[in-house]
């Protein structure tokens, strides 16, 4: 790292860090420049450890030593707290930021190779929910995540943060084709289970234990309000639900449901979880 | 309901609705007046259905008809959107608010009577986490929640909202005594399982299946960062963990862990969940 002190928030070298809370601006900026942001020392270290290359790092002067041991070939911008706040749009305080190069997404074949349990997210638009599901899936031993074309970006700052960096280590890719995407997964050998609170479905545990332990399972999750699309419900091999108590609570939060479903997925057949390593 | 139109945000009849995002102010105000706030039509209806008595309701003029069918003896204040925003501190937009009387908390004996699976929250200070855990616990069929003295308030607006009203239907109470509280629960016949990522613990499912199906189980959950206190870990009957994959994710979010643990709790012994009704 080469340390560069900058005092002007309008300095073009800081452009990657502009107005981090402006979701629309950031979506365009990050897509056009092929970058993503990581926030917090631990998450930045995890991105580096997973093989992502930083474009630059940003620290306040008071925290200049925070990432001093990091062996990366990128500029480290040191700024005053006031400069940081004017640049990013909030009080950076004890924070650390870094802009990383995105890599190309792996192919579906690469992501599915050797996988036994995967999660398939349809149109989740909430970055917090996507990040939370990655954290649970990675922690519980899911092998990969496949996203529908309109699912929110796992490398958006908020997803990255909530995932605690799990988006770096859990392999994932995106389907090109929403309409036919499930058929691709089925042809790759996966038994597709749609999680839905609907009547016409089997209890999750019962359905999971009925699947041959050697068969790959894809767990389909939809958005919190509307759930999975009619198309995906219809193209799934099975519809499953988590039994509810009836105590005037008719559904779980999508991240709670995802945690339980991932847990059943990775504990089926009485198998323990296996250890995998991922990366970009 | 008697409808009253008010235009002045400083009108003393609106005092219950002052600056809803000012957590410190609200804590004092709500404790002193024995009230809690519910936000959103669905949640307000659930509070009424659970037997809570409203002190008043607040709607913008545009939404005057939203709760017109509600049969309660309380004033309904109609205000302009601008008045609402100046009063509560944010854009009420399509929202509805109500102030309710708190009831006295039930005794520990009342809450535990007939309960088979309970959740015991130690020092969770985040209202969002508390609300999310109530939602999962209620949905999955947990019978009651017991709070340590310092656990965050389930009837705080944010908890209520995130719980989707589950705080109204799932019976709960608070321990007077943190130090000796677990002994009270054990004397009431509960087998106490502390959820902890620590090494010195058994896998959750294995530990759960080892408990006699007729024995009540209390699941102890601690705060996200520090987990359970040494005292509670030591006084528990068993320490249990959710197996992790090792994919650089060393723990689950506390709400994800709670969802999985509640699911195991209510599915132990192969039993389905039972239907209970709660209330204030």
XYZ file of C-alpha atoms in Angstrom:
560
model
C 0.000 0.000 0.000
C 1.146 3.504 -0.738
C -0.309 6.064 1.619
C -1.739 9.249 0.110
C -3.181 12.062 2.180
C -6.099 13.908 0.587
C -8.024 16.853 1.973
C -10.458 17.682 -0.801
C -13.596 15.485 -0.878
C -13.968 16.404 -4.562
C -10.543 14.909 -5.419
C -11.226 12.562 -8.371
C -9.119 9.826 -6.746
C -11.877 9.534 -4.132
C -14.678 9.155 -6.693
C -15.315 5.497 -5.775
C -16.444 6.642 -2.322
C -19.030 9.228 -3.337
C -22.326 9.327 -1.445
C -22.452 5.739 -0.285
C -26.066 5.967 0.891
C -27.410 7.123 -2.463
C -28.577 3.724 -3.705
C -29.451 4.815 -7.235
C -26.184 6.662 -7.761
C -24.186 3.794 -6.316
C -25.861 1.144 -8.470
C -24.857 2.987 -11.640
C -21.403 3.946 -10.422
C -20.511 0.468 -9.208
C -21.858 -1.302 -12.284
C -20.060 1.058 -14.676
C -16.743 0.798 -12.897
C -17.000 -2.889 -12.000
C -16.386 -2.253 -8.355
C -17.921 -3.025 -5.004
C -17.439 -1.509 -1.562
C -16.452 -3.188 1.665
C -16.947 -1.508 5.023
C -15.192 -2.309 8.281
C -11.784 -3.765 8.954
C -12.931 -7.365 9.350
C -14.964 -7.414 6.144
C -12.148 -5.755 4.159
C -9.695 -8.368 5.408
C -12.106 -11.115 4.387
C -12.434 -9.721 0.862
C -8.640 -9.657 0.515
C -8.315 -13.152 1.977
C -10.885 -14.420 -0.534
C -8.736 -13.107 -3.378
C -10.503 -9.876 -4.316
C -8.147 -7.092 -5.436
C -8.697 -3.660 -3.890
C -8.770 -0.570 -6.103
C -8.071 1.576 -3.040
C -8.677 1.854 0.690
C -9.928 4.811 2.704
C -9.212 5.534 6.363
C -9.471 8.551 8.584
C -6.114 9.885 9.841
C -6.978 8.832 13.365
C -7.271 5.229 12.175
C -4.266 5.318 9.860
C -2.719 2.177 11.334
C -5.850 0.015 11.197
C -4.958 -1.894 8.019
C -1.217 -1.164 7.972
C -0.298 -4.845 7.873
C -2.419 -5.579 4.816
C -0.218 -6.657 1.904
C -2.045 -5.289 -1.118
C -1.021 -3.283 -4.177
C -3.412 -0.356 -3.871
C -3.384 3.229 -2.636
C -4.506 3.913 0.912
C -6.191 7.310 1.107
C -5.983 9.047 4.443
C -8.541 11.774 5.037
C -9.789 13.968 7.861
C -13.038 12.852 9.462
C -14.798 15.912 8.082
C -13.582 15.152 4.560
C -14.762 11.569 4.912
C -18.198 12.645 6.071
C -18.618 15.111 3.205
C -17.447 12.469 0.738
C -19.375 9.369 1.776
C -22.372 11.103 3.330
C -22.166 9.832 6.898
C -19.843 9.879 9.880
C -17.089 7.379 9.114
C -15.984 7.594 12.730
C -13.989 4.454 13.491
C -14.773 2.948 10.114
C -12.676 1.763 7.232
C -13.715 1.539 3.610
C -12.299 -0.130 0.550
C -13.256 -0.282 -3.113
C -12.625 -3.643 -4.768
C -12.610 -4.892 -8.342
C -15.456 -7.264 -9.066
C -14.458 -10.472 -10.733
C -16.491 -12.080 -13.499
C -19.221 -14.302 -12.053
C -18.452 -18.020 -12.378
C -20.537 -20.131 -14.740
C -23.476 -22.114 -13.430
C -21.534 -25.323 -14.065
C -18.611 -24.134 -11.967
C -20.850 -23.134 -9.087
C -22.794 -26.383 -9.134
C -19.787 -28.709 -9.502
C -19.646 -30.939 -6.438
C -22.476 -29.067 -4.702
C -24.975 -31.073 -2.698
C -27.116 -28.339 -1.194
C -27.731 -24.999 -2.888
C -29.989 -22.026 -2.276
C -31.767 -20.359 -5.178
C -33.053 -16.831 -4.568
C -35.762 -15.532 -6.835
C -36.605 -11.820 -6.688
C -35.355 -10.698 -3.279
C -34.893 -6.969 -3.670
C -33.784 -6.165 -0.126
C -29.984 -6.069 0.228
C -30.184 -6.734 3.960
C -32.158 -9.931 3.419
C -29.769 -11.129 0.710
C -26.764 -10.493 2.954
C -28.400 -12.214 5.920
C -29.252 -15.273 3.836
C -25.661 -15.518 2.564
C -24.393 -15.390 6.148
C -26.715 -18.169 7.304
C -26.156 -20.286 4.185
C -22.374 -20.035 4.451
C -22.349 -20.647 8.171
C -24.585 -23.695 7.914
C -22.659 -25.324 5.083
C -24.719 -24.634 1.968
C -22.461 -25.160 -1.061
C -23.566 -22.366 -3.396
C -26.183 -19.722 -4.110
C -27.866 -19.150 -7.462
C -29.670 -15.850 -8.077
C -32.566 -15.115 -10.393
C -31.906 -12.247 -12.824
C -33.738 -9.691 -10.670
C -32.426 -10.690 -7.244
C -30.538 -7.932 -5.387
C -26.744 -7.741 -5.706
C -24.826 -9.660 -2.998
C -21.858 -7.316 -3.469
C -23.825 -4.177 -2.713
C -22.335 -2.523 0.403
C -25.276 -3.314 2.657
C -25.382 -6.991 1.599
C -21.651 -7.343 2.093
C -21.865 -5.838 5.567
C -24.830 -7.870 6.785
C -23.295 -11.054 5.361
C -20.156 -10.399 7.443
C -18.204 -11.152 4.275
C -19.934 -14.471 3.537
C -20.621 -13.168 0.013
C -16.869 -13.523 -0.604
C -16.523 -17.143 0.417
C -19.793 -18.746 -0.632
C -19.717 -19.376 -4.407
C -22.628 -17.829 -6.294
C -23.751 -16.904 -9.749
C -26.782 -15.502 -11.537
C -29.160 -17.213 -13.935
C -29.496 -15.537 -17.327
C -32.970 -16.877 -17.800
C -35.680 -16.520 -15.175
C -38.303 -18.417 -17.138
C -36.248 -21.503 -17.915
C -33.707 -21.222 -15.108
C -35.143 -23.962 -12.929
C -35.006 -26.425 -15.802
C -31.255 -25.798 -16.084
C -30.856 -26.618 -12.407
C -32.976 -29.733 -12.684
C -30.961 -30.907 -15.690
C -27.850 -30.456 -13.543
C -29.323 -33.052 -11.193
C -30.908 -30.927 -8.488
C -34.184 -31.742 -6.800
C -35.890 -28.353 -6.479
C -37.832 -27.578 -3.310
C -39.885 -24.407 -3.228
C -40.358 -22.940 0.240
C -43.865 -21.535 0.438
C -46.439 -21.042 3.179
C -49.093 -22.328 0.776
C -51.554 -25.071 1.707
C -50.505 -27.333 -1.117
C -47.093 -28.223 0.331
C -45.371 -30.746 2.587
C -43.617 -30.085 5.898
C -39.978 -29.224 5.214
C -38.379 -31.923 7.341
C -40.593 -34.686 5.999
C -39.942 -33.615 2.402
C -36.196 -33.294 2.994
C -35.901 -36.757 4.501
C -37.725 -38.235 1.506
C -34.970 -37.143 -0.892
C -32.165 -39.586 -1.663
C -29.169 -38.428 0.415
C -26.948 -38.469 -2.671
C -29.227 -36.222 -4.677
C -28.437 -32.520 -4.822
C -31.156 -30.291 -3.422
C -31.926 -26.747 -4.519
C -33.906 -24.729 -2.027
C -35.974 -22.018 -3.714
C -36.727 -18.856 -1.741
C -38.896 -15.957 -2.877
C -39.376 -12.429 -1.714
C -40.922 -11.774 1.686
C -44.200 -10.240 0.628
C -45.212 -12.147 -2.455
C -43.139 -15.291 -2.108
C -42.088 -17.304 -5.139
C -43.638 -16.630 -8.539
C -46.351 -18.931 -9.858
C -43.913 -20.002 -12.582
C -41.249 -21.145 -10.105
C -43.769 -22.789 -7.795
C -45.072 -24.705 -10.758
C -41.618 -25.709 -12.073
C -40.300 -26.880 -8.687
C -40.170 -30.601 -7.925
C -41.746 -30.130 -4.500
C -43.430 -27.428 -2.468
C -42.466 -27.388 1.200
C -43.392 -25.329 4.245
C -42.196 -24.733 7.781
C -45.093 -25.677 10.097
C -46.591 -22.664 11.874
C -48.193 -22.689 15.315
C -51.263 -20.711 14.395
C -50.593 -18.104 17.089
C -51.827 -15.301 14.810
C -48.397 -15.367 13.172
C -48.883 -16.769 9.714
C -45.356 -16.591 8.364
C -41.722 -16.165 9.289
C -39.416 -13.393 8.203
C -37.688 -14.573 5.003
C -34.278 -14.618 6.694
C -35.593 -16.736 9.602
C -37.269 -19.120 7.167
C -34.074 -19.278 5.124
C -31.984 -20.091 8.204
C -34.266 -22.981 9.173
C -34.453 -24.292 5.629
C -30.660 -24.126 5.169
C -30.241 -25.942 8.469
C -32.559 -28.751 7.333
C -30.819 -28.811 3.954
C -27.362 -29.297 5.407
C -28.509 -31.695 8.137
C -30.519 -34.045 5.944
C -29.682 -37.703 6.007
C -28.162 -37.168 9.432
C -24.998 -35.929 7.738
C -22.894 -33.340 9.450
C -21.808 -30.307 7.543
C -18.705 -30.466 5.412
C -16.030 -27.868 5.097
C -15.633 -26.073 1.786
C -13.625 -23.144 0.619
C -14.792 -20.636 -1.948
C -13.489 -17.474 -3.530
C -14.010 -15.136 -6.408
C -64.160 5.830 18.544
C -64.849 9.548 18.633
C -63.125 11.415 15.845
C -61.279 14.621 16.749
C -59.506 16.806 14.206
C -56.371 18.512 15.472
C -54.094 20.897 13.603
C -51.535 21.888 16.211
C -48.713 19.364 16.734
C -48.206 20.880 20.207
C -51.762 20.031 21.275
C -51.368 18.181 24.599
C -53.811 15.478 23.489
C -51.145 14.392 20.991
C -48.401 14.118 23.613
C -48.238 10.307 23.385
C -47.013 10.650 19.786
C -44.104 13.022 20.364
C -40.840 12.358 18.536
C -41.188 8.620 18.039
C -37.574 8.180 16.894
C -36.064 9.743 20.012
C -35.328 6.510 21.869
C -34.309 8.107 25.162
C -37.295 10.429 25.280
C -39.649 7.601 24.354
C -38.316 5.209 26.987
C -39.037 7.710 29.748
C -42.364 8.866 28.324
C -43.689 5.358 27.745
C -42.562 4.030 31.110
C -44.003 6.991 33.012
C -47.352 6.855 31.263
C -47.585 3.052 31.061
C -48.145 3.098 27.352
C -46.761 1.540 24.212
C -47.074 2.448 20.552
C -48.304 0.326 17.673
C -47.653 1.292 14.076
C -49.517 0.145 11.002
C -53.085 -0.963 10.537
C -52.415 -4.688 10.821
C -50.373 -4.413 14.014
C -52.929 -2.065 15.627
C -55.709 -4.532 14.847
C -53.660 -7.334 16.387
C -53.118 -5.367 19.603
C -56.861 -4.754 19.895
C -57.656 -8.382 19.080
C -55.231 -9.492 21.806
C -57.148 -7.420 24.349
C -54.990 -4.316 24.695
C -56.948 -1.110 25.264
C -56.002 1.890 23.120
C -55.515 5.307 24.741
C -55.960 6.912 21.314
C -55.371 6.424 17.607
C -53.763 8.778 15.101
C -54.418 8.904 11.372
C -53.811 11.427 8.636
C -56.977 12.892 7.121
C -56.315 11.121 3.859
C -56.450 7.786 5.683
C -59.390 8.684 7.906
C -61.344 5.552 7.029
C -58.504 3.055 7.591
C -59.616 1.897 11.044
C -63.232 3.101 10.898
C -64.623 -0.353 11.664
C -62.563 -0.768 14.844
C -64.844 -1.025 17.871
C -62.827 0.639 20.633
C -63.550 3.285 23.246
C -60.806 5.786 22.447
C -60.399 9.049 20.567
C -59.232 8.924 16.964
C -57.137 11.999 16.179
C -57.168 13.105 12.566
C -54.278 15.324 11.532
C -52.790 16.783 8.359
C -49.714 14.980 7.039
C -47.556 17.977 7.860
C -48.826 18.056 11.451
C -48.120 14.321 11.774
C -44.593 14.730 10.485
C -43.829 17.608 12.852
C -45.292 15.640 15.729
C -43.792 12.180 15.321
C -40.617 13.203 13.503
C -41.026 11.336 10.239
C -43.356 11.109 7.268
C -46.389 9.157 8.439
C -47.545 8.881 4.822
C -49.907 5.905 4.617
C -49.266 4.965 8.225
C -51.469 4.626 11.239
C -50.417 4.943 14.865
C -52.009 4.058 18.151
C -51.053 4.457 21.809
C -52.092 1.557 24.021
C -52.232 1.003 27.754
C -49.703 -1.551 28.949
C -51.100 -4.263 31.180
C -49.228 -5.574 34.201
C -46.824 -8.356 33.229
C -48.064 -11.814 34.204
C -46.247 -13.700 36.951
C -43.594 -16.248 36.062
C -45.917 -19.024 37.245
C -48.692 -17.865 34.929
C -46.380 -17.709 31.954
C -44.856 -21.116 32.614
C -48.124 -22.943 33.364
C -48.584 -25.643 30.750
C -45.576 -24.498 28.741
C -43.375 -27.145 27.149
C -40.909 -25.031 25.208
C -39.864 -21.526 26.275
C -37.247 -19.032 25.159
C -35.237 -17.099 27.728
C -33.527 -13.933 26.500
C -30.639 -12.597 28.520
C -29.327 -9.117 27.697
C -30.472 -8.503 24.138
C -30.450 -4.729 23.836
C -31.495 -4.446 20.190
C -35.241 -3.931 19.780
C -35.168 -5.278 16.243
C -33.622 -8.548 17.385
C -36.107 -8.922 20.229
C -39.038 -8.327 17.878
C -37.665 -10.752 15.281
C -37.189 -13.471 17.898
C -40.765 -13.015 19.163
C -42.040 -13.384 15.597
C -40.102 -16.598 14.998
C -40.907 -18.031 18.439
C -44.628 -17.337 18.098
C -44.773 -18.616 14.542
C -42.929 -21.820 15.370
C -45.011 -22.656 18.442
C -42.841 -21.682 21.398
C -45.124 -21.355 24.430
C -43.655 -18.350 26.242
C -40.710 -15.961 26.490
C -38.926 -15.012 29.698
C -36.718 -11.914 29.739
C -33.721 -11.148 31.908
C -33.977 -7.822 33.766
C -31.859 -5.950 31.197
C -33.335 -7.384 28.008
C -34.876 -4.800 25.652
C -38.612 -4.066 25.887
C -40.791 -6.180 23.544
C -43.432 -3.438 23.544
C -41.081 -0.761 22.252
C -42.391 0.469 18.867
C -39.591 -1.077 16.838
C -39.935 -4.489 18.550
C -43.695 -4.447 18.089
C -43.335 -3.642 14.393
C -40.660 -6.222 13.605
C -42.569 -8.877 15.560
C -45.617 -8.198 13.358
C -47.613 -8.127 16.587
C -46.320 -11.446 17.941
C -45.435 -9.616 21.177
C -49.193 -9.367 21.802
C -50.013 -13.040 21.451
C -46.956 -14.825 22.815
C -47.069 -14.757 26.650
C -43.973 -13.279 28.254
C -42.702 -11.874 31.492
C -39.504 -10.576 33.027
C -37.317 -12.102 35.727
C -36.743 -9.900 38.758
C -33.449 -11.539 39.506
C -30.751 -12.029 36.900
C -28.364 -13.873 39.190
C -30.786 -16.464 40.517
C -33.311 -16.374 37.681
C -32.264 -19.625 36.049
C -32.675 -21.483 39.307
C -36.321 -20.349 39.428
C -36.860 -21.766 35.969
C -35.168 -25.025 36.829
C -37.266 -25.375 39.970
C -40.318 -24.925 37.749
C -39.188 -28.080 35.943
C -37.395 -26.695 32.911
C -34.272 -28.216 31.419
C -32.147 -25.197 30.510
C -30.167 -25.265 27.270
C -27.727 -22.436 26.648
C -27.100 -21.706 22.973
C -23.453 -20.813 22.565
C -20.855 -21.162 19.824
C -18.362 -22.331 22.447
C -16.288 -25.469 22.063
C -17.576 -27.040 25.218
C -21.079 -27.736 23.928
C -23.150 -30.390 22.147
C -24.843 -30.115 18.749
C -28.346 -28.689 19.210
C -30.291 -31.516 17.586
C -28.426 -34.242 19.444
C -28.909 -32.461 22.774
C -32.584 -31.772 22.094
C -33.336 -35.389 21.237
C -31.678 -36.525 24.472
C -34.242 -34.659 26.608
C -37.318 -36.560 27.763
C -40.168 -35.425 25.489
C -42.346 -34.619 28.506
C -39.763 -32.352 30.105
C -40.088 -28.628 29.563
C -37.126 -27.038 27.813
C -35.900 -23.486 28.258
C -33.714 -22.211 25.452
C -31.288 -19.518 26.641
C -30.174 -16.893 24.135
C -27.621 -14.153 24.746
C -26.718 -10.979 22.962
C -25.157 -11.146 19.521
C -21.701 -9.891 20.322
C -20.882 -11.326 23.698
C -23.355 -14.201 23.927
C -24.599 -15.458 27.261
C -22.951 -14.373 30.496
C -20.536 -16.719 32.251
C -23.059 -16.974 35.075
C -25.874 -18.170 32.833
C -23.610 -20.519 30.879
C -22.536 -22.016 34.157
C -26.061 -22.332 35.596
C -27.561 -23.914 32.465
C -28.168 -27.674 32.386
C -26.585 -28.039 28.957
C -24.610 -25.990 26.489
C -25.597 -26.486 22.855
C -24.449 -25.145 19.500
C -25.595 -25.058 15.905
C -22.864 -26.752 13.841
C -21.008 -24.345 11.552
C -19.488 -25.179 8.188
C -16.180 -23.485 8.751
C -16.517 -21.352 5.628
C -14.932 -18.372 7.384
C -18.319 -17.689 8.970
C -17.980 -18.482 12.625
C -21.431 -17.616 13.876
C -24.990 -16.919 12.845
C -26.908 -13.726 13.384
C -28.748 -14.078 16.718
C -32.150 -13.992 15.019
C -31.140 -16.747 12.575
C -29.768 -18.848 15.422
C -32.939 -18.227 17.435
C -35.134 -19.306 14.520
C -33.247 -22.583 14.127
C -33.196 -23.256 17.859
C -36.940 -22.518 18.230
C -37.599 -24.832 15.295
C -35.665 -27.656 16.962
C -37.351 -26.897 20.266
C -40.869 -27.194 18.868
C -40.058 -30.180 16.636
C -38.332 -32.317 19.248
C -39.623 -35.794 19.840
C -41.130 -35.735 16.365
C -44.065 -33.798 17.803
C -45.869 -31.317 15.645
C -46.486 -27.857 16.948
C -49.533 -27.220 19.068
C -51.857 -24.282 18.870
C -52.022 -21.906 21.804
C -53.652 -18.603 22.386
C -52.106 -15.811 24.369
C -52.961 -12.267 25.328
C -52.160 -9.486 27.730
